[in-house]
Coordinates of C-alpha atoms in Angstrom, one line a residue:
M1 CA -170.3 -23.7 -14.7
V2 CA -170.3 -20.1 -16.0
V3 CA -167.9 -19.1 -13.2
C4 CA -165.6 -21.9 -14.2
L5 CA -165.5 -20.8 -17.8
L6 CA -164.9 -17.2 -16.8
I7 CA -161.9 -18.3 -14.7
A8 CA -160.6 -20.7 -17.2
V9 CA -160.5 -18.5 -20.2
P10 CA -157.7 -16.2 -19.1
V11 CA -155.8 -19.2 -17.5
T12 CA -155.7 -21.6 -20.5
L13 CA -154.9 -19.0 -23.1
P14 CA -151.6 -17.1 -23.0
P15 CA -152.3 -13.4 -22.4
R16 CA -149.9 -12.3 -25.2
E17 CA -151.6 -14.5 -27.8
V18 CA -155.2 -13.5 -27.0
P19 CA -156.2 -9.8 -27.4
T20 CA -157.9 -8.2 -24.5
S21 CA -160.9 -7.4 -26.7
V22 CA -161.5 -11.1 -27.3
V23 CA -161.5 -11.8 -23.6
V24 CA -164.0 -9.0 -23.0
V25 CA -166.3 -10.3 -25.8
V26 CA -166.2 -13.8 -24.4
V27 CA -167.1 -12.6 -20.9
V28 CA -169.9 -10.4 -22.2
L29 CA -171.4 -13.2 -24.3
L30 CA -171.3 -15.7 -21.4
Y31 CA -172.9 -13.1 -19.1
R32 CA -175.6 -12.3 -21.7
T33 CA -176.4 -16.0 -22.2
T34 CA -176.8 -16.5 -18.5
M35 CA -179.0 -13.4 -18.2
E36 CA -181.2 -14.5 -21.1
A37 CA -181.6 -18.0 -19.6
S38 CA -182.6 -16.4 -16.3
V39 CA -185.1 -14.2 -18.1
D40 CA -186.7 -17.1 -19.9
G41 CA -187.0 -19.1 -16.7
A42 CA -188.6 -16.1 -15.0
T43 CA -191.0 -15.8 -17.9
A44 CA -192.1 -19.4 -17.7
E45 CA -192.6 -19.2 -14.0
A46 CA -194.7 -16.1 -14.4
N47 CA -196.9 -17.8 -17.0
M48 CA -197.5 -20.7 -14.7
I49 CA -198.5 -18.3 -11.9
A50 CA -200.9 -16.5 -14.3
M51 CA -202.5 -19.8 -15.3
Q52 CA -203.1 -20.8 -11.7
L53 CA -204.7 -17.4 -11.0
R54 CA -207.0 -17.7 -14.0
K55 CA -208.0 -21.2 -12.9
H56 CA -208.9 -20.0 -9.4
Q57 CA -210.7 -17.0 -10.9
A58 CA -212.7 -19.4 -13.1
D59 CA -213.7 -21.7 -10.2
F60 CA -214.8 -18.7 -8.1
S61 CA -216.8 -17.3 -11.0
K62 CA -218.5 -20.7 -11.5
R63 CA -219.6 -20.9 -7.9
L64 CA -221.0 -17.3 -8.0
I65 CA -223.0 -18.1 -11.1
G66 CA -224.4 -21.3 -9.6
I67 CA -225.5 -19.5 -6.5
D68 CA -227.0 -16.6 -8.5
K69 CA -229.0 -19.0 -10.7
Q70 CA -230.7 -20.5 -7.7
K71 CA -232.0 -17.0 -6.8
E72 CA -232.9 -15.6 -10.2
K73 CA -236.4 -15.7 -11.7
P74 CA -237.3 -17.3 -15.0
G75 CA -236.4 -15.1 -18.0
E76 CA -234.2 -12.8 -16.0
V77 CA -230.4 -12.3 -16.5
S78 CA -228.4 -12.8 -13.3
S79 CA -226.6 -9.8 -11.8
V80 CA -223.3 -11.7 -11.9
G81 CA -223.8 -12.5 -15.6
R82 CA -224.4 -8.8 -16.3
L83 CA -221.3 -7.9 -14.4
L84 CA -219.2 -10.4 -16.3
H85 CA -220.7 -9.3 -19.6
Q86 CA -219.9 -5.6 -18.9
S87 CA -216.3 -6.5 -17.9
V88 CA -215.8 -8.3 -21.1
G89 CA -217.4 -5.5 -23.2
R90 CA -215.4 -2.8 -21.5
G91 CA -212.2 -4.6 -21.4
H92 CA -210.1 -1.4 -21.6
N93 CA -211.1 -0.8 -17.9
A94 CA -210.2 -4.3 -16.8
P95 CA -207.3 -4.5 -14.4
L96 CA -205.4 -7.1 -16.3
Y97 CA -201.6 -7.2 -16.0
G98 CA -198.9 -9.6 -16.9
R99 CA -196.9 -10.7 -19.9
L100 CA -198.0 -12.1 -23.2
V101 CA -197.9 -15.9 -23.5
P102 CA -195.9 -17.1 -26.5
E103 CA -197.9 -18.6 -29.4
E104 CA -196.2 -22.0 -29.1
Q105 CA -197.4 -22.3 -25.5
L106 CA -201.0 -21.1 -26.2
E107 CA -202.4 -24.5 -27.4
Q108 CA -200.8 -26.4 -24.5
I109 CA -202.2 -23.9 -21.9
T110 CA -205.6 -24.0 -23.5
S111 CA -205.8 -27.8 -23.6
S112 CA -204.6 -28.0 -20.0
L113 CA -207.3 -25.5 -18.9
A114 CA -209.9 -27.4 -20.8
A115 CA -208.9 -30.7 -19.3
A116 CA -208.7 -29.4 -15.8
P117 CA -211.6 -30.4 -13.5
G118 CA -214.2 -27.7 -13.0
S119 CA -212.9 -25.7 -16.0
L120 CA -215.2 -23.4 -17.7
G121 CA -213.8 -24.4 -21.0
T122 CA -212.8 -20.9 -22.1
P123 CA -212.1 -20.9 -25.8
A124 CA -208.7 -20.0 -27.1
A125 CA -210.2 -16.9 -28.9
D126 CA -211.4 -15.5 -25.6
I127 CA -207.9 -16.0 -24.1
Q128 CA -206.3 -14.3 -27.0
A129 CA -208.8 -11.4 -26.7
M130 CA -208.0 -11.0 -23.0
Q131 CA -204.3 -11.2 -23.6
A132 CA -204.6 -8.6 -26.4
R133 CA -205.7 -6.2 -23.7
I134 CA -202.6 -6.8 -21.7
P135 CA -199.8 -4.2 -22.4
Q136 CA -196.7 -5.6 -24.1
H137 CA -193.5 -4.8 -22.4
F138 CA -191.0 -6.9 -24.3
R139 CA -187.6 -5.2 -24.7
D140 CA -185.7 -5.5 -27.9
P141 CA -182.3 -7.3 -27.0
A142 CA -180.5 -4.6 -29.1
T143 CA -181.8 -1.9 -26.7
A144 CA -180.7 -3.8 -23.5
P145 CA -178.1 -1.8 -21.4
L146 CA -175.7 -4.7 -21.4
H147 CA -175.8 -4.8 -25.2
K148 CA -175.3 -1.1 -25.4
L149 CA -172.4 -1.0 -23.0
S150 CA -170.5 -3.9 -24.6
V151 CA -171.1 -4.9 -28.2
D152 CA -172.5 -1.5 -29.2
L153 CA -170.3 0.6 -26.9
I154 CA -168.8 2.8 -29.7
K155 CA -172.3 3.3 -31.2
T156 CA -173.5 4.3 -27.7
Y157 CA -170.8 6.9 -27.3
K158 CA -171.6 8.3 -30.8
H159 CA -175.3 8.5 -29.9
I160 CA -174.4 10.3 -26.6
N161 CA -172.4 12.8 -28.6
E162 CA -175.2 13.4 -31.1
V163 CA -177.7 13.9 -28.3
Y164 CA -175.4 16.3 -26.4
Y165 CA -174.7 18.5 -29.4
A166 CA -178.3 18.4 -30.5
K167 CA -179.4 19.6 -27.0
K168 CA -176.7 22.2 -27.0
K169 CA -177.9 23.5 -30.4
R170 CA -181.5 23.5 -29.3
R171 CA -180.6 25.3 -26.1
A172 CA -178.8 28.0 -28.1
Q173 CA -181.8 28.4 -30.3
Q174 CA -184.1 28.6 -27.3
T175 CA -181.8 31.3 -25.8
Q176 CA -181.9 33.3 -29.0
G177 CA -185.6 32.9 -29.0
E178 CA -185.9 34.1 -25.4
D179 CA -183.7 37.1 -26.2
S180 CA -185.8 38.1 -29.1
S181 CA -189.0 37.5 -27.1
H182 CA -187.4 39.5 -24.2
K183 CA -186.7 42.4 -26.6
K184 CA -190.3 42.2 -27.8
E185 CA -191.4 42.2 -24.2
R186 CA -189.2 45.3 -23.5
K187 CA -190.9 47.1 -26.3
L188 CA -194.2 46.8 -24.4
Y189 CA -193.2 49.6 -22.1
N190 CA -194.8 52.9 -23.0
D191 CA -196.2 51.5 -26.2
G192 CA -192.8 50.2 -27.3
Y193 CA -190.8 53.4 -26.9
D194 CA -189.1 52.6 -23.5
D195 CA -186.8 49.9 -22.3
D196 CA -187.3 48.1 -19.0
N197 CA -185.4 50.9 -17.2
H198 CA -188.0 53.4 -18.4
D199 CA -185.4 55.1 -20.5
Y200 CA -186.4 56.2 -24.0
I201 CA -185.0 53.9 -26.7
I202 CA -182.6 56.1 -28.7
K203 CA -182.8 55.7 -32.5
T204 CA -180.2 57.6 -34.5
G205 CA -181.9 59.8 -37.1
E206 CA -185.2 60.1 -35.2
K207 CA -186.7 63.6 -35.1
F208 CA -188.3 65.1 -32.0
L209 CA -191.0 67.6 -32.8
D210 CA -189.9 67.4 -36.5
R211 CA -187.0 69.6 -35.4
Y212 CA -184.4 67.9 -33.3
E213 CA -182.6 65.1 -35.2
I214 CA -180.9 62.6 -32.8
D215 CA -177.2 62.2 -33.6
S216 CA -175.7 60.1 -30.8
L217 CA -175.8 59.2 -27.1
I218 CA -173.6 61.4 -25.0
G219 CA -174.1 59.9 -21.5
K220 CA -176.5 58.1 -19.2
G221 CA -177.3 58.5 -15.5
S222 CA -179.9 57.7 -12.9
F223 CA -182.0 60.5 -14.2
G224 CA -182.1 59.3 -17.8
Q225 CA -180.0 60.0 -20.9
V226 CA -178.3 62.9 -22.7
V227 CA -178.1 62.8 -26.5
K228 CA -176.5 65.0 -29.1
A229 CA -179.0 66.3 -31.6
F230 CA -179.2 68.8 -34.5
D231 CA -181.6 71.6 -34.3
H232 CA -182.9 72.2 -37.8
D233 CA -184.6 75.4 -36.9
E234 CA -181.5 77.1 -35.5
Q235 CA -179.0 75.1 -37.6
C236 CA -176.9 74.1 -34.6
H237 CA -176.1 71.1 -32.4
V238 CA -177.7 70.9 -29.0
A239 CA -177.7 68.5 -26.0
I240 CA -181.1 67.0 -25.0
K241 CA -181.5 65.6 -21.6
I242 CA -184.3 62.9 -21.8
I243 CA -185.7 62.2 -18.3
K244 CA -186.9 58.7 -17.4
N245 CA -190.6 58.0 -17.7
K246 CA -191.1 57.7 -14.0
K247 CA -192.9 60.1 -11.7
P248 CA -190.1 60.7 -9.2
F249 CA -187.6 61.6 -11.9
L250 CA -190.2 63.7 -13.7
N251 CA -191.0 65.7 -10.5
Q252 CA -187.3 66.4 -9.8
A253 CA -186.7 67.4 -13.4
Q254 CA -189.6 69.9 -13.2
I255 CA -187.8 71.4 -10.2
E256 CA -184.6 71.5 -12.3
V257 CA -186.4 73.3 -15.1
K258 CA -187.8 75.9 -12.7
L259 CA -184.4 76.6 -11.2
L260 CA -182.7 76.8 -14.7
E261 CA -185.4 79.2 -15.9
M262 CA -184.8 81.4 -12.8
M263 CA -181.0 81.4 -13.4
N264 CA -181.3 82.0 -17.1
D265 CA -183.7 85.0 -16.6
A266 CA -181.3 86.5 -14.0
D267 CA -178.3 85.9 -16.3
A268 CA -179.6 87.3 -19.5
D269 CA -176.1 88.3 -20.6
N270 CA -174.8 84.7 -20.1
K271 CA -171.7 85.8 -18.0
F272 CA -172.1 83.7 -14.8
Y273 CA -171.0 80.3 -16.1
I274 CA -174.3 78.5 -15.8
V275 CA -175.5 76.2 -18.6
K276 CA -178.2 77.7 -20.7
L277 CA -181.5 75.9 -21.0
K278 CA -183.0 76.7 -24.4
R279 CA -186.4 75.1 -24.0
H280 CA -188.2 72.0 -22.7
F281 CA -191.0 69.8 -24.0
M282 CA -192.7 66.5 -23.5
W283 CA -192.0 63.7 -26.0
R284 CA -193.8 60.4 -25.7
N285 CA -194.2 60.7 -21.9
H286 CA -190.6 61.9 -21.5
L287 CA -189.6 65.4 -20.3
C288 CA -186.9 66.6 -22.6
L289 CA -184.6 69.5 -21.7
V290 CA -182.7 71.2 -24.6
F291 CA -179.3 72.7 -23.6
E292 CA -176.5 74.4 -25.4
L293 CA -174.0 71.8 -26.5
L294 CA -170.7 72.0 -24.4
S295 CA -167.4 70.1 -24.6
Y296 CA -166.0 67.5 -22.2
N297 CA -165.9 67.8 -18.4
L298 CA -163.1 68.5 -16.0
Y299 CA -162.7 64.8 -15.1
D300 CA -162.1 64.0 -18.8
L301 CA -159.5 66.8 -18.7
L302 CA -157.8 65.1 -15.8
R303 CA -157.9 61.8 -17.5
N304 CA -156.2 63.4 -20.6
T305 CA -153.3 64.4 -18.3
N306 CA -153.0 60.8 -17.0
F307 CA -154.3 62.2 -13.7
R308 CA -151.2 64.3 -13.1
G309 CA -153.2 67.5 -12.8
V310 CA -153.3 70.8 -14.6
S311 CA -151.1 73.8 -14.0
L312 CA -151.8 76.2 -11.1
N313 CA -152.5 78.9 -13.6
L314 CA -155.3 76.9 -15.2
T315 CA -156.6 75.9 -11.8
R316 CA -156.8 79.6 -10.9
K317 CA -158.9 80.3 -14.0
F318 CA -161.3 77.5 -13.1
A319 CA -161.5 78.7 -9.5
Q320 CA -162.2 82.3 -10.5
Q321 CA -165.1 81.2 -12.8
L322 CA -166.5 78.8 -10.3
C323 CA -166.4 81.3 -7.4
T324 CA -168.2 83.8 -9.7
A325 CA -170.9 81.2 -10.5
L326 CA -171.4 80.4 -6.8
L327 CA -171.6 84.1 -6.1
F328 CA -174.4 84.4 -8.7
L329 CA -176.2 81.4 -7.2
S330 CA -176.0 82.9 -3.7
T331 CA -177.8 86.2 -4.6
P332 CA -181.0 86.6 -2.5
K333 CA -183.1 86.4 -5.6
L334 CA -181.9 82.9 -6.3
S335 CA -180.3 81.3 -3.2
I336 CA -179.7 78.1 -5.1
I337 CA -177.7 75.2 -3.7
H338 CA -176.2 73.1 -6.4
C339 CA -175.8 70.1 -4.1
D340 CA -173.6 68.0 -6.5
L341 CA -170.7 70.1 -7.5
K342 CA -167.9 67.9 -8.9
P343 CA -165.5 67.7 -11.9
E344 CA -168.0 65.7 -13.9
N345 CA -170.6 68.5 -13.6
I346 CA -168.2 71.2 -14.8
L347 CA -167.9 71.3 -18.6
L348 CA -165.6 73.2 -20.9
C349 CA -167.3 75.4 -23.4
N350 CA -164.6 74.8 -26.0
P351 CA -161.9 72.0 -25.8
K352 CA -159.2 74.6 -26.6
R353 CA -160.3 77.3 -24.2
S354 CA -160.5 77.5 -20.4
A355 CA -164.1 78.8 -20.2
I356 CA -166.4 76.5 -18.2
K357 CA -170.0 76.1 -17.2
I358 CA -171.8 74.3 -14.4
V359 CA -174.3 71.7 -15.4
D360 CA -176.7 69.2 -13.8
F361 CA -179.0 71.0 -11.4
G362 CA -181.0 67.8 -11.0
S363 CA -180.2 67.6 -7.2
S364 CA -180.4 71.3 -6.6
C365 CA -182.7 73.2 -4.3
Q366 CA -183.3 76.7 -3.0
L367 CA -182.3 77.7 0.5
G368 CA -185.1 76.9 2.9
Q369 CA -186.5 74.2 0.6
R370 CA -184.1 71.4 1.2
I371 CA -185.5 68.2 -0.2
Y372 CA -182.9 65.5 0.4
Q373 CA -180.6 64.6 3.3
Y374 CA -178.4 62.3 1.2
I375 CA -176.7 64.8 -1.3
Q376 CA -173.3 65.5 -2.8
S377 CA -171.0 62.9 -4.2
R378 CA -169.0 61.3 -1.4
F379 CA -165.5 62.7 -2.3
Y380 CA -167.0 66.3 -2.3
R381 CA -169.5 65.9 0.6
S382 CA -169.3 68.5 3.3
P383 CA -168.9 67.8 7.0
E384 CA -172.4 69.2 7.8
V385 CA -174.0 66.7 5.4
L386 CA -171.9 63.8 6.8
L387 CA -172.8 64.8 10.4
G388 CA -176.5 65.5 9.7
I389 CA -176.4 69.2 10.4
P390 CA -178.8 71.5 8.5
Y391 CA -176.9 72.7 5.4
D392 CA -177.0 75.8 3.3
L393 CA -175.1 77.4 0.4
A394 CA -171.8 76.8 2.1
I395 CA -171.7 73.1 1.1
D396 CA -171.0 74.1 -2.5
M397 CA -167.9 76.0 -1.3
W398 CA -166.6 72.9 0.4
S399 CA -167.0 70.9 -2.8
L400 CA -165.2 73.7 -4.7
G401 CA -162.2 73.5 -2.3
C402 CA -161.9 69.7 -2.9
I403 CA -162.2 70.2 -6.7
L404 CA -159.4 72.8 -6.9
V405 CA -156.9 70.5 -5.1
E406 CA -157.9 67.6 -7.3
M407 CA -157.6 69.6 -10.5
H408 CA -154.0 70.5 -9.6
T409 CA -152.8 67.2 -8.1
G410 CA -154.8 64.9 -10.3
E411 CA -156.2 62.9 -7.3
P412 CA -159.2 63.4 -5.1
L413 CA -158.3 65.1 -1.8
F414 CA -160.6 62.9 0.3
S415 CA -161.3 59.6 -1.5
G416 CA -163.3 57.8 1.2
A417 CA -164.8 54.3 0.4
N418 CA -167.7 55.1 2.6
E419 CA -168.9 57.9 4.9
V420 CA -166.9 56.7 7.9
D421 CA -163.8 56.4 5.7
Q422 CA -164.5 59.8 4.3
M423 CA -164.7 61.5 7.7
N424 CA -161.4 59.8 8.8
K425 CA -159.7 61.1 5.7
I426 CA -161.0 64.6 6.3
V427 CA -159.7 64.5 9.9
E428 CA -156.3 63.3 8.7
V429 CA -155.9 66.6 6.8
L430 CA -157.9 69.1 8.8
G431 CA -157.7 67.7 12.3
M432 CA -160.7 67.1 14.6
P433 CA -163.9 69.1 14.0
P434 CA -164.7 71.8 16.7
R435 CA -166.6 70.6 19.7
H436 CA -169.6 72.9 19.1
I437 CA -170.0 71.4 15.6
L438 CA -170.1 67.9 16.9
D439 CA -172.4 68.8 19.8
Q440 CA -175.2 69.7 17.4
A441 CA -174.6 66.8 15.0
H442 CA -177.1 63.9 15.5
K443 CA -174.8 61.6 13.4
A444 CA -171.6 62.5 15.4
R445 CA -171.6 59.1 17.2
K446 CA -171.3 57.4 13.8
Y447 CA -167.7 58.7 13.6
F448 CA -166.7 59.8 17.1
D449 CA -166.8 58.8 20.7
K450 CA -167.5 61.4 23.3
L451 CA -165.2 61.3 26.4
P452 CA -166.3 62.2 30.0
D453 CA -164.7 65.6 29.7
G454 CA -166.9 66.4 26.7
S455 CA -164.2 66.1 24.1
Y456 CA -164.4 63.8 21.1
V457 CA -162.1 61.1 19.6
L458 CA -162.4 59.1 16.4
K459 CA -164.0 55.7 16.7
K460 CA -161.8 52.7 16.1
P461 CA -162.4 51.4 12.6
K462 CA -164.3 48.1 12.7
D463 CA -162.4 46.8 9.7
G464 CA -159.1 47.3 11.4
K465 CA -158.0 50.0 8.9
R466 CA -155.3 52.4 10.2
Y467 CA -155.4 56.1 9.8
R468 CA -152.8 58.8 10.4
N469 CA -153.1 61.1 13.4
P470 CA -155.6 64.0 13.0
G471 CA -154.1 66.9 11.1
S472 CA -150.8 65.0 10.4
R473 CA -151.4 64.9 6.6
R474 CA -150.8 68.5 5.9
L475 CA -152.3 70.3 2.9
S476 CA -148.9 71.9 2.3
D477 CA -147.4 68.5 1.6
I478 CA -150.3 67.4 -0.6
V479 CA -150.1 70.4 -3.0
G480 CA -146.3 70.6 -2.7
V481 CA -145.8 74.1 -1.4
E482 CA -142.1 73.7 -0.8
A483 CA -141.5 70.8 -3.2
G484 CA -142.3 72.5 -6.5
G485 CA -145.9 71.3 -6.7
P486 CA -147.4 67.8 -6.3
G487 CA -144.5 65.3 -6.5
G488 CA -142.2 68.1 -7.5
R489 CA -143.6 68.1 -11.1
R490 CA -144.0 71.9 -11.3
A491 CA -140.6 72.8 -10.0
G492 CA -139.1 75.8 -11.9
E493 CA -142.3 76.4 -13.9
P494 CA -143.5 80.1 -14.1
G495 CA -146.4 80.7 -11.8
H496 CA -145.6 77.9 -9.4
S497 CA -143.4 79.6 -6.8
V498 CA -143.7 79.0 -3.1
S499 CA -145.6 82.3 -2.8
D500 CA -148.1 81.1 -5.4
Y501 CA -148.6 77.8 -3.6
L502 CA -149.0 79.5 -0.2
K503 CA -151.8 81.6 -1.6
F504 CA -153.5 78.6 -3.1
R505 CA -153.2 76.6 0.1
D506 CA -154.6 79.4 2.2
L507 CA -157.6 79.8 -0.1
V508 CA -158.4 76.1 -0.1
L509 CA -158.2 76.0 3.7
R510 CA -160.7 78.8 4.0
M511 CA -163.0 76.8 1.6
L512 CA -162.6 73.7 3.8
D513 CA -163.5 75.4 7.1
Y514 CA -165.4 72.9 9.3
D515 CA -167.9 75.6 10.4
P516 CA -170.2 76.6 7.5
K517 CA -170.8 80.0 9.3
T518 CA -167.1 81.0 9.0
R519 CA -166.4 79.2 5.8
V520 CA -165.3 81.7 3.1
T521 CA -168.1 82.9 0.9
P522 CA -167.8 83.2 -2.9
F523 CA -167.5 87.0 -2.7
Y524 CA -164.6 87.0 -0.2
A525 CA -163.0 84.1 -2.1
L526 CA -162.8 86.3 -5.2
Q527 CA -161.0 89.0 -3.1
H528 CA -158.3 86.5 -2.1
N529 CA -154.7 87.2 -3.0
F530 CA -154.6 84.0 -5.0
F531 CA -156.5 85.9 -7.7
K532 CA -154.3 89.0 -7.5
R533 CA -151.0 88.0 -8.7
T534 CA -150.3 91.3 -10.4
A535 CA -152.0 94.7 -10.6
D536 CA -153.1 94.0 -14.2
E537 CA -154.7 90.6 -13.3
A538 CA -156.4 92.2 -10.3
T539 CA -158.6 94.2 -12.6
N540 CA -159.7 90.9 -14.3
T541 CA -161.5 89.5 -11.3
S542 CA -165.3 89.2 -11.5
H543 CA -166.4 90.8 -8.2
S544 CA -167.1 94.2 -9.9
A545 CA -169.8 92.4 -12.0
S546 CA -171.3 90.7 -9.0
P547 CA -174.9 91.4 -8.2
A548 CA -174.3 92.5 -4.6
L549 CA -171.6 93.4 -2.2
E550 CA -171.1 91.8 1.2
P551 CA -170.1 93.3 4.6
P552 CA -166.7 92.5 6.0
L553 CA -166.3 88.9 7.1
P554 CA -165.3 88.0 10.6
Q555 CA -162.2 85.9 11.1
P556 CA -162.8 82.1 10.8
S557 CA -163.1 80.0 13.9
S558 CA -160.1 77.9 14.9
S559 CA -160.4 74.5 13.3
G560 CA -158.2 72.0 11.5
G561 CA -155.0 73.0 9.7
Q562 CA -154.1 75.5 12.4
G563 CA -151.2 77.8 11.6
E564 CA -151.7 77.5 7.8
K565 CA -154.1 80.4 7.3
Q566 CA -153.2 84.0 6.5
A567 CA -155.1 87.1 7.5
L568 CA -158.1 87.8 5.3
P569 CA -157.4 90.5 2.6
P570 CA -159.5 93.6 2.6
P571 CA -163.0 92.8 1.3
F572 CA -162.6 95.2 -1.7
N573 CA -160.2 97.9 -2.7
A574 CA -160.6 101.7 -2.3
L575 CA -162.2 102.1 -5.8
D576 CA -164.8 99.4 -5.0
L577 CA -165.5 101.1 -1.7
K578 CA -166.0 104.4 -3.4
I579 CA -168.4 102.9 -6.0
A580 CA -170.3 100.9 -3.4
T581 CA -170.7 104.0 -1.1
A582 CA -172.0 106.1 -4.0
Q583 CA -174.5 103.4 -5.0
G584 CA -175.5 102.9 -1.4
T585 CA -174.8 99.1 -1.6
F586 CA -172.1 99.1 1.1
R587 CA -173.3 97.8 4.5
P588 CA -170.7 98.4 7.3

């Protein structure tokens, strides 16, 4: 019948005269009526089953009581009776399930039970008491899914929206609460003074030792942080390096302090371009190093040129100061290897002047006390470090050669994405390393394959990347010896002649010698013709103030870039030779 009505409604009424919503409502109402009828039928059937179960339970209980009465003694309560009494008294434990019988059917069910043969004649009050213990599971018709998805569909959607936005708001509040609780949790480190990276929490205006007032954060690194502060005692600004509150960083920083104190003691006149350590102290479990405040670094300088590089004249000034600094570090009393020379660790003393100083000796060590195998930033990493050969002071000279080219061209000379890529880029410019270097390198097979005749060839890249032939990317083309500088940008400028570029190229190639034993030393680098453009400028070199003189250097071994090197200039001029002989410092 219901099906017929459902089919008949859209047939008998024209579609254009009856709105679609009316048809939907009719269908929904018919479906609801059918479902309610089915539910009522199921309820009645369930009640009948429940009555039959109670009847059988009553008969069974009656038989048990009769049997038990035959066995009990006079004046004694039967065990079955006690059990039934306990079950009624502790009805909350009784396993009674089912649905509540409607009130209008209660009298009829009671009378039928009383009239049934063998009935126990259970009073209606007892039935109501037992049914009261049965959980009620009646559902309000207004909450039925069908009702919600039909008649109250719009209300349902509104409710869903309200719930969604309420949850979203609650989630945002919980997130804020978690953030605030996380911040509170972070303050638990070092009694609330450190964050979860073990860095000191910087607060502007805070005073260290009632002397150094924190101004701002200058930079951060793996070691910790550097802040700008005002020294109220000396009435000047300083830079404070705050080391992380972790034992490995503290241990390395203590080595840095020791080396800085050695250098500062040896450079009392402050003329060897090394940053000055003023003092150090512990502050809330952090080692703090107080330095003179310098300006921005050479990488920032390159960025200000849009990475087009600085002039060859300014590059020469930087090179002369850096060679002097390396000469100072190489003195026997110090023998310090910086191990991380790069533009970021070379700072201008004044933004309007060319004077510079080397900073960050956090990775440094003394010769013979090498601590780490993985040193130097990749772009400036020497071949001996890449190949796993024992290194010495010469690795800093390699880094300097890379830095000088970058300062003039604006781009890194060897910009490898990884160590294999780095070695391939070096070979593109300098050719293959000498066989005797690779024979002693335990990491040579990482980059090269050894042929049956004992020679070496580069491994084929696993990523399919292609490289130029060894030595085919000439340094002359990179610096623009004949093109007027990198990209021809310096053509016609004073101090950028072909002769100037030839001297610059030759000095860099000597700094980039594969063999650290024949790589140019700081002393002989300062004697190079690149620093002697005129007789007047020759007197401005720093070798006369150097702590020691070196014997003549043998010619470099043949390596990459063959044919681009000039003969070494004399180690020093006649006047220097006369002075050195008189002082007894010349060693033939």
